[in-house]
Amino acid sequence: MDKIAMIGGGSWATALTKILSENGARVGWWMRSKDDVHHLLRTRHNPRYLSSVAFDLNRVFPSTDLKETVEEADWLVLAVPAAFVQSTLEKLDRDMLKNKRVISAIKGMVPSKNVLVTDYVAERFRLPHERIGVVAGPCHAEEVALEKQSYLTIGSPSLELAENFSLLLRNRFVKAYPMEDLDGIEYFAVMKNIIALTCGIAHGLGYGDNFQAVLVSNAVQEMRRFVHAMNPQPRDLSASAYLGDLLVTAYSQFSRNRTFGNMIGRGYSVKSAQMEMNMVAEGYYAVKSIHELNKKLGVHMPITAAAYHVLYEKISPAVELEILKEKFR
């Protein structure tokens, strides 16, 4: 039996715990909140996210003890918001992960360092990238809870690791496939949140489907330029791990980044939007990280720049979108 440590108590952690445990894995589930752990142990449901999902407590073991949860596992799955990765993992000794395989289910960057989560893990715990992977693809946690047909890609330099974790995820409604492009998949997963957020801003301002289609098609070109500058190699960007993930995040009702952007477009401040959502929109932090990285690269990235101006320089969304739309074809 595979032993997995799930780190995080949000919707994606909940969805992955459902899949993995129902496929027969033992899942030690670390959560920050003692109340949430106690609620799970009493009722078998996560009180905050995907609360309709019931868990078999013979396979799922909620806990607030991070070290114990990690020590008992073969796999470590990271599913906390990117902004909390560093503070969470710094509680672990550097040698605690030396015999483990790590999967990042985080579609964001470590904000204080402007690095990918997998790069931070590799450096912090002295792990080779061949022991690290990332989960990507067009797969909203809410649809997993409803057992809607979904597709995932596991990216890792080690195809063996990627295939092994894919096997843990496959079931009658989830298809999972391995891929070797760790960096490309992860950068795309980060950047698609920026695009979805910008789509939300446009929607909040009253722009329609025609404009969003042009925005997304220009976004693919922007993402291609940036990812190639960071990690040049041949990629089929029409694959679901890239384009599919972008489309579902840009268009779906479940996209928290689109929702966050929509609120900004309608006139909310960043703080008020964050408070009302009560969920983390990774795109907010990703905008700053990608913008900072691009200062050195000098890649033409008008969409990312526009989002940065609105969120961090407090430029009027209406004014910024007027400027942005003149840059599209």
GROMACS .gro file of N, CA, C and O in nm, residues 176-274:
model
  396
  176ALA      N    1  -0.485   1.007  -1.598
  176ALA     CA    2  -0.361   1.075  -1.563
  176ALA      C    3  -0.247   1.021  -1.649
  176ALA      O    4  -0.237   0.900  -1.671
  177TYR      N    5  -0.162   1.112  -1.696
  177TYR     CA    6  -0.056   1.075  -1.789
  177TYR      C    7   0.077   1.137  -1.745
  177TYR      O    8   0.080   1.248  -1.692
  178PRO      N    9   0.188   1.068  -1.769
  178PRO     CA   10   0.320   1.122  -1.735
  178PRO      C   11   0.376   1.211  -1.845
  178PRO      O   12   0.343   1.194  -1.963
  179MET      N   13   0.461   1.304  -1.807
  179MET     CA   14   0.530   1.390  -1.902
  179MET      C   15   0.661   1.436  -1.839
  179MET      O   16   0.668   1.455  -1.718
  180GLU      N   17   0.764   1.455  -1.919
  180GLU     CA   18   0.896   1.489  -1.864
  180GLU      C   19   0.919   1.639  -1.843
  180GLU      O   20   1.016   1.677  -1.780
  181ASP      N   21   0.832   1.724  -1.893
  181ASP     CA   22   0.855   1.869  -1.890
  181ASP      C   23   0.812   1.930  -1.757
  181ASP      O   24   0.707   1.994  -1.748
  182LEU      N   25   0.892   1.912  -1.654
  182LEU     CA   26   0.858   1.963  -1.521
  182LEU      C   27   0.847   2.115  -1.521
  182LEU      O   28   0.745   2.172  -1.481
  183ASP      N   29   0.950   2.186  -1.566
  183ASP     CA   30   0.952   2.332  -1.560
  183ASP      C   31   0.844   2.395  -1.648
  183ASP      O   32   0.775   2.489  -1.605
  184GLY      N   33   0.831   2.346  -1.771
  184GLY     CA   34   0.733   2.405  -1.861
  184GLY      C   35   0.592   2.392  -1.809
  184GLY      O   36   0.513   2.488  -1.811
  185ILE      N   37   0.557   2.274  -1.760
  185ILE     CA   38   0.424   2.252  -1.705
  185ILE      C   39   0.400   2.342  -1.585
  185ILE      O   40   0.293   2.402  -1.570
  186GLU      N   41   0.501   2.353  -1.500
  186GLU     CA   42   0.482   2.431  -1.378
  186GLU      C   43   0.473   2.581  -1.407
  186GLU      O   44   0.389   2.651  -1.350
  187TYR      N   45   0.556   2.631  -1.497
  187TYR     CA   46   0.546   2.773  -1.534
  187TYR      C   47   0.411   2.803  -1.598
  187TYR      O   48   0.349   2.907  -1.572
  188PHE      N   49   0.364   2.713  -1.684
  188PHE     CA   50   0.233   2.734  -1.746
  188PHE      C   51   0.123   2.735  -1.640
  188PHE      O   52   0.028   2.816  -1.647
  189ALA      N   53   0.133   2.646  -1.542
  189ALA     CA   54   0.032   2.640  -1.436
  189ALA      C   55   0.031   2.769  -1.355
  189ALA      O   56  -0.075   2.814  -1.310
  190VAL      N   57   0.146   2.828  -1.336
  190VAL     CA   58   0.155   2.956  -1.266
  190VAL      C   59   0.095   3.068  -1.350
  190VAL      O   60   0.012   3.148  -1.303
  191MET      N   61   0.134   3.073  -1.477
  191MET     CA   62   0.096   3.185  -1.561
  191MET      C   63  -0.052   3.182  -1.601
  191MET      O   64  -0.114   3.288  -1.623
  192LYS      N   65  -0.110   3.065  -1.612
  192LYS     CA   66  -0.251   3.060  -1.652
  192LYS      C   67  -0.340   3.127  -1.547
  192LYS      O   68  -0.448   3.179  -1.578
  193ASN      N   69  -0.294   3.132  -1.422
  193ASN     CA   70  -0.370   3.202  -1.319
  193ASN      C   71  -0.368   3.353  -1.342
  193ASN      O   72  -0.466   3.423  -1.315
  194ILE      N   73  -0.255   3.403  -1.392
  194ILE     CA   74  -0.246   3.546  -1.426
  194ILE      C   75  -0.344   3.578  -1.539
  194ILE      O   76  -0.415   3.681  -1.535
  195ILE      N   77  -0.349   3.492  -1.638
  195ILE     CA   78  -0.438   3.515  -1.751
  195ILE      C   79  -0.583   3.508  -1.708
  195ILE      O   80  -0.666   3.591  -1.747
  196ALA      N   81  -0.617   3.408  -1.626
  196ALA     CA   82  -0.754   3.395  -1.578
  196ALA      C   83  -0.796   3.516  -1.497
  196ALA      O   84  -0.909   3.566  -1.509
  197LEU      N   85  -0.705   3.566  -1.416
  197LEU     CA   86  -0.732   3.685  -1.337
  197LEU      C   87  -0.760   3.804  -1.428
  197LEU      O   88  -0.855   3.881  -1.406
  198THR      N   89  -0.681   3.818  -1.533
  198THR     CA   90  -0.700   3.929  -1.628
  198THR      C   91  -0.831   3.913  -1.704
  198THR      O   92  -0.901   4.011  -1.731
  199CYS      N   93  -0.865   3.788  -1.738
  199CYS     CA   94  -0.996   3.762  -1.800
  199CYS      C   95  -1.108   3.806  -1.708
  199CYS      O   96  -1.210   3.861  -1.752
  200GLY      N   97  -1.091   3.780  -1.580
  200GLY     CA   98  -1.192   3.821  -1.483
  200GLY      C   99  -1.204   3.973  -1.476
  200GLY      O  100  -1.316   4.026  -1.468
  201ILE      N  101  -1.092   4.042  -1.479
  201ILE     CA  102  -1.096   4.189  -1.479
  201ILE      C  103  -1.175   4.239  -1.600
  201ILE      O  104  -1.261   4.327  -1.588
  202ALA      N  105  -1.144   4.182  -1.716
  202ALA     CA  106  -1.214   4.223  -1.839
  202ALA      C  107  -1.364   4.197  -1.827
  202ALA      O  108  -1.446   4.282  -1.865
  203HIS      N  109  -1.400   4.081  -1.775
  203HIS     CA  110  -1.541   4.048  -1.759
  203HIS      C  111  -1.609   4.145  -1.663
  203HIS      O  112  -1.722   4.191  -1.687
  204GLY      N  113  -1.541   4.176  -1.554
  204GLY     CA  114  -1.596   4.271  -1.456
  204GLY      C  115  -1.617   4.409  -1.514
  204GLY      O  116  -1.706   4.484  -1.470
  205LEU      N  117  -1.537   4.445  -1.614
  205LEU     CA  118  -1.550   4.575  -1.680
  205LEU      C  119  -1.653   4.574  -1.791
  205LEU      O  120  -1.680   4.679  -1.851
  206GLY      N  121  -1.707   4.456  -1.822
  206GLY     CA  122  -1.810   4.448  -1.924
  206GLY      C  123  -1.764   4.404  -2.061
  206GLY      O  124  -1.842   4.403  -2.157
  207TYR      N  125  -1.637   4.363  -2.073
  207TYR     CA  126  -1.590   4.308  -2.201
  207TYR      C  127  -1.657   4.173  -2.224
  207TYR      O  128  -1.685   4.099  -2.128
  208GLY      N  129  -1.676   4.137  -2.350
  208GLY     CA  130  -1.749   4.016  -2.381
  208GLY      C  131  -1.662   3.899  -2.422
  208GLY      O  132  -1.539   3.901  -2.409
  209ASP      N  133  -1.728   3.795  -2.476
  209ASP     CA  134  -1.660   3.672  -2.515
  209ASP      C  135  -1.561   3.696  -2.629
  209ASP      O  136  -1.457   3.630  -2.635
  210ASN      N  137  -1.595   3.786  -2.720
  210ASN     CA  138  -1.505   3.813  -2.833
  210ASN      C  139  -1.369   3.860  -2.783
  210ASN      O  140  -1.264   3.813  -2.828
  211PHE      N  141  -1.373   3.955  -2.690
  211PHE     CA  142  -1.246   4.008  -2.637
  211PHE      C  143  -1.172   3.901  -2.558
  211PHE      O  144  -1.050   3.888  -2.569
  212GLN      N  145  -1.244   3.822  -2.480
  212GLN     CA  146  -1.176   3.720  -2.400
  212GLN      C  147  -1.106   3.619  -2.489
  212GLN      O  148  -0.996   3.573  -2.457
  213ALA      N  149  -1.168   3.581  -2.600
  213ALA     CA  150  -1.105   3.487  -2.691
  213ALA      C  151  -0.974   3.542  -2.745
  213ALA      O  152  -0.874   3.470  -2.756
  214VAL      N  153  -0.973   3.671  -2.777
  214VAL     CA  154  -0.851   3.733  -2.826
  214VAL      C  155  -0.748   3.744  -2.714
  214VAL      O  156  -0.628   3.722  -2.735
  215LEU      N  157  -0.794   3.777  -2.595
  215LEU     CA  158  -0.704   3.785  -2.481
  215LEU      C  159  -0.635   3.650  -2.457
  215LEU      O  160  -0.512   3.644  -2.439
  216VAL      N  161  -0.712   3.542  -2.458
  216VAL     CA  162  -0.656   3.409  -2.432
  216VAL      C  163  -0.560   3.367  -2.544
  216VAL      O  164  -0.453   3.309  -2.518
  217SER      N  165  -0.595   3.396  -2.669
  217SER     CA  166  -0.506   3.357  -2.779
  217SER      C  167  -0.375   3.436  -2.773
  217SER      O  168  -0.268   3.381  -2.800
  218ASN      N  169  -0.382   3.563  -2.735
  218ASN     CA  170  -0.259   3.640  -2.716
  218ASN      C  171  -0.182   3.591  -2.594
  218ASN      O  172  -0.058   3.595  -2.593
  219ALA      N  173  -0.255   3.543  -2.495
  219ALA     CA  174  -0.190   3.491  -2.374
  219ALA      C  175  -0.106   3.369  -2.405
  219ALA      O  176   0.003   3.352  -2.350
  220VAL      N  177  -0.154   3.282  -2.494
  220VAL     CA  178  -0.076   3.163  -2.531
  220VAL      C  179   0.059   3.205  -2.589
  220VAL      O  180   0.164   3.147  -2.556
  221GLN      N  181   0.058   3.307  -2.672
  221GLN     CA  182   0.183   3.357  -2.730
  221GLN      C  183   0.274   3.416  -2.622
  221GLN      O  184   0.396   3.395  -2.623
  222GLU      N  185   0.216   3.489  -2.528
  222GLU     CA  186   0.293   3.548  -2.419
  222GLU      C  187   0.355   3.440  -2.331
  222GLU      O  188   0.473   3.448  -2.294
  223MET      N  189   0.278   3.339  -2.300
  223MET     CA  190   0.326   3.230  -2.216
  223MET      C  191   0.436   3.152  -2.288
  223MET      O  192   0.535   3.112  -2.226
  224ARG      N  193   0.418   3.130  -2.417
  224ARG     CA  194   0.520   3.059  -2.495
  224ARG      C  195   0.653   3.136  -2.491
  224ARG      O  196   0.759   3.076  -2.470
  225ARG      N  197   0.647   3.266  -2.510
  225ARG     CA  198   0.770   3.347  -2.510
  225ARG      C  199   0.841   3.339  -2.375
  225ARG      O  200   0.963   3.321  -2.368
  226PHE      N  201   0.764   3.350  -2.268
  226PHE     CA  202   0.825   3.350  -2.134
  226PHE      C  203   0.885   3.214  -2.100
  226PHE      O  204   1.000   3.205  -2.054
  227VAL      N  205   0.806   3.108  -2.120
  227VAL     CA  206   0.854   2.974  -2.084
  227VAL      C  207   0.975   2.936  -2.168
  227VAL      O  208   1.070   2.874  -2.117
  228HIS      N  209   0.975   2.973  -2.294
  228HIS     CA  210   1.091   2.942  -2.378
  228HIS      C  211   1.215   3.017  -2.329
  228HIS      O  212   1.326   2.962  -2.331
  229ALA      N  213   1.196   3.140  -2.283
  229ALA     CA  214   1.309   3.218  -2.229
  229ALA      C  215   1.363   3.155  -2.101
  229ALA      O  216   1.483   3.156  -2.075
  230MET      N  217   1.273   3.098  -2.019
  230MET     CA  218   1.314   3.038  -1.892
  230MET      C  219   1.372   2.899  -1.911
  230MET      O  220   1.467   2.860  -1.843
  231ASN      N  221   1.311   2.821  -2.002
  231ASN     CA  222   1.351   2.681  -2.018
  231ASN      C  223   1.325   2.637  -2.161
  231ASN      O  224   1.223   2.574  -2.190
  232PRO      N  225   1.415   2.672  -2.253
  232PRO     CA  226   1.390   2.642  -2.394
  232PRO      C  227   1.398   2.493  -2.426
  232PRO      O  228   1.498   2.429  -2.397
  233GLN      N  229   1.290   2.440  -2.481
  233GLN     CA  230   1.286   2.304  -2.533
  233GLN      C  231   1.157   2.290  -2.615
  233GLN      O  232   1.064   2.369  -2.597
  234PRO      N  233   1.151   2.194  -2.704
  234PRO     CA  234   1.029   2.176  -2.784
  234PRO      C  235   0.911   2.137  -2.695
  234PRO      O  236   0.924   2.052  -2.607
  235ARG      N  237   0.796   2.201  -2.719
  235ARG     CA  238   0.674   2.172  -2.643
  235ARG      C  239   0.553   2.180  -2.734
  235ARG      O  240   0.543   2.272  -2.814
  236ASP      N  241   0.462   2.089  -2.716
  236ASP     CA  242   0.334   2.097  -2.786
  236ASP      C  243   0.236   2.167  -2.693
  236ASP      O  244   0.173   2.104  -2.608
  237LEU      N  245   0.222   2.298  -2.711
  237LEU     CA  246   0.142   2.376  -2.618
  237LEU      C  247  -0.007   2.355  -2.634
  237LEU      O  248  -0.087   2.410  -2.558
  238SER      N  249  -0.047   2.275  -2.733
  238SER     CA  250  -0.189   2.242  -2.747
  238SER      C  251  -0.229   2.128  -2.654
  238SER      O  252  -0.347   2.096  -2.641
  239ALA      N  253  -0.132   2.067  -2.586
  239ALA     CA  254  -0.162   1.957  -2.493
  239ALA      C  255  -0.244   2.007  -2.375
  239ALA      O  256  -0.238   2.125  -2.337
  240SER      N  257  -0.317   1.917  -2.313
  240SER     CA  258  -0.407   1.957  -2.204
  240SER      C  259  -0.332   2.013  -2.084
  240SER      O  260  -0.384   2.097  -2.011
  241ALA      N  261  -0.208   1.968  -2.063
  241ALA     CA  262  -0.130   2.020  -1.951
  241ALA      C  263  -0.100   2.169  -1.966
  241ALA      O  264  -0.078   2.239  -1.866
  242TYR      N  265  -0.102   2.218  -2.089
  242TYR     CA  266  -0.074   2.359  -2.116
  242TYR      C  267  -0.203   2.432  -2.151
  242TYR      O  268  -0.261   2.502  -2.068
  243LEU      N  269  -0.248   2.415  -2.276
  243LEU     CA  270  -0.365   2.488  -2.324
  243LEU      C  271  -0.491   2.449  -2.246
  243LEU      O  272  -0.573   2.535  -2.212
  244GLY      N  273  -0.508   2.322  -2.218
  244GLY     CA  274  -0.628   2.279  -2.147
  244GLY      C  275  -0.639   2.344  -2.010
  244GLY      O  276  -0.747   2.391  -1.970
  245ASP      N  277  -0.528   2.349  -1.937
  245ASP     CA  278  -0.528   2.411  -1.805
  245ASP      C  279  -0.559   2.560  -1.814
  245ASP      O  280  -0.632   2.616  -1.732
  246LEU      N  281  -0.503   2.626  -1.916
  246LEU     CA  282  -0.531   2.768  -1.937
  246LEU      C  283  -0.679   2.792  -1.964
  246LEU      O  284  -0.742   2.881  -1.904
  247LEU      N  285  -0.737   2.712  -2.053
  247LEU     CA  286  -0.876   2.735  -2.093
  247LEU      C  287  -0.973   2.716  -1.976
  247LEU      O  288  -1.063   2.798  -1.955
  248VAL      N  289  -0.955   2.609  -1.900
  248VAL     CA  290  -1.051   2.584  -1.793
  248VAL      C  291  -1.040   2.692  -1.685
  248VAL      O  292  -1.140   2.733  -1.625
  249THR      N  293  -0.919   2.742  -1.661
  249THR     CA  294  -0.902   2.845  -1.559
  249THR      C  295  -0.954   2.980  -1.606
  249THR      O  296  -1.007   3.059  -1.528
  250ALA      N  297  -0.941   3.006  -1.735
  250ALA     CA  298  -0.985   3.134  -1.789
  250ALA      C  299  -1.137   3.142  -1.803
  250ALA      O  300  -1.194   3.252  -1.795
  251TYR      N  301  -1.204   3.028  -1.822
  251TYR     CA  302  -1.346   3.030  -1.855
  251TYR      C  303  -1.438   2.973  -1.747
  251TYR      O  304  -1.557   3.000  -1.747
  252SER      N  305  -1.387   2.892  -1.657
  252SER     CA  306  -1.475   2.816  -1.568
  252SER      C  307  -1.535   2.899  -1.456
  252SER      O  308  -1.471   2.989  -1.400
  253GLN      N  309  -1.657   2.862  -1.419
  253GLN     CA  310  -1.724   2.924  -1.304
  253GLN      C  311  -1.652   2.889  -1.173
  253GLN      O  312  -1.669   2.959  -1.073
  254PHE      N  313  -1.574   2.783  -1.172
  254PHE     CA  314  -1.504   2.742  -1.050
  254PHE      C  315  -1.368   2.810  -1.032
  254PHE      O  316  -1.301   2.789  -0.931
  255SER      N  317  -1.325   2.889  -1.130
  255SER     CA  318  -1.193   2.949  -1.125
  255SER      C  319  -1.188   3.064  -1.024
  255SER      O  320  -1.249   3.169  -1.045
  256ARG      N  321  -1.113   3.043  -0.918
  256ARG     CA  322  -1.105   3.149  -0.816
  256ARG      C  323  -1.025   3.269  -0.867
  256ARG      O  324  -1.049   3.382  -0.824
  257ASN      N  325  -0.932   3.245  -0.959
  257ASN     CA  326  -0.855   3.356  -1.015
  257ASN      C  327  -0.943   3.444  -1.104
  257ASN      O  328  -0.935   3.567  -1.099
  258ARG      N  329  -1.025   3.381  -1.185
  258ARG     CA  330  -1.121   3.457  -1.266
  258ARG      C  331  -1.218   3.534  -1.176
  258ARG      O  332  -1.249   3.651  -1.201
  259THR      N  333  -1.266   3.468  -1.070
  259THR     CA  334  -1.359   3.533  -0.976
  259THR      C  335  -1.293   3.654  -0.910
  259THR      O  336  -1.354   3.761  -0.899
  260PHE      N  337  -1.169   3.635  -0.867
  260PHE     CA  338  -1.095   3.744  -0.804
  260PHE      C  339  -1.079   3.862  -0.901
  260PHE      O  340  -1.105   3.977  -0.866
  261GLY      N  341  -1.039   3.833  -1.024
  261GLY     CA  342  -1.023   3.938  -1.124
  261GLY      C  343  -1.154   4.008  -1.155
  261GLY      O  344  -1.158   4.131  -1.172
  262ASN      N  345  -1.262   3.931  -1.161
  262ASN     CA  346  -1.393   3.989  -1.186
  262ASN      C  347  -1.430   4.092  -1.080
  262ASN      O  348  -1.486   4.198  -1.110
  263MET      N  349  -1.397   4.059  -0.956
  263MET     CA  350  -1.426   4.153  -0.847
  263MET      C  351  -1.341   4.280  -0.860
  263MET      O  352  -1.391   4.390  -0.837
  264ILE      N  353  -1.216   4.264  -0.900
  264ILE     CA  354  -1.130   4.381  -0.921
  264ILE      C  355  -1.186   4.468  -1.034
  264ILE      O  356  -1.193   4.591  -1.024
  265GLY      N  357  -1.230   4.405  -1.141
  265GLY     CA  358  -1.289   4.478  -1.253
  265GLY      C  359  -1.415   4.552  -1.215
  265GLY      O  360  -1.446   4.658  -1.272
  266ARG      N  361  -1.489   4.499  -1.118
  266ARG     CA  362  -1.613   4.562  -1.073
  266ARG      C  363  -1.589   4.670  -0.969
  266ARG      O  364  -1.685   4.732  -0.921
  267GLY      N  365  -1.463   4.690  -0.929
  267GLY     CA  366  -1.433   4.801  -0.840
  267GLY      C  367  -1.388   4.764  -0.701
  267GLY      O  368  -1.359   4.853  -0.619
  268TYR      N  369  -1.377   4.636  -0.671
  268TYR     CA  370  -1.327   4.595  -0.539
  268TYR      C  371  -1.179   4.629  -0.528
  268TYR      O  372  -1.105   4.623  -0.626
  269SER      N  373  -1.135   4.660  -0.408
  269SER     CA  374  -0.991   4.669  -0.383
  269SER      C  375  -0.937   4.527  -0.370
  269SER      O  376  -1.013   4.431  -0.351
  270VAL      N  377  -0.805   4.512  -0.379
  270VAL     CA  378  -0.744   4.380  -0.364
  270VAL      C  379  -0.780   4.321  -0.227
  270VAL      O  380  -0.821   4.205  -0.217
  271LYS      N  381  -0.767   4.401  -0.125
  271LYS     CA  382  -0.793   4.351   0.011
  271LYS      C  383  -0.938   4.309   0.028
  271LYS      O  384  -0.966   4.203   0.086
  272SER      N  385  -1.031   4.390  -0.020
  272SER     CA  386  -1.173   4.356  -0.003
  272SER      C  387  -1.210   4.233  -0.083
  272SER      O  388  -1.290   4.150  -0.038
  273ALA      N  389  -1.152   4.217  -0.202
  273ALA     CA  390  -1.178   4.097  -0.282
  273ALA      C  391  -1.126   3.973  -0.212
  273ALA      O  392  -1.193   3.868  -0.208
  274GLN      N  393  -1.004   3.982  -0.154
  274GLN     CA  394  -0.946   3.868  -0.083
  274GLN      C  395  -1.030   3.830   0.038
  274GLN      O  396  -1.053   3.712   0.065
   0.00000   0.00000   0.00000
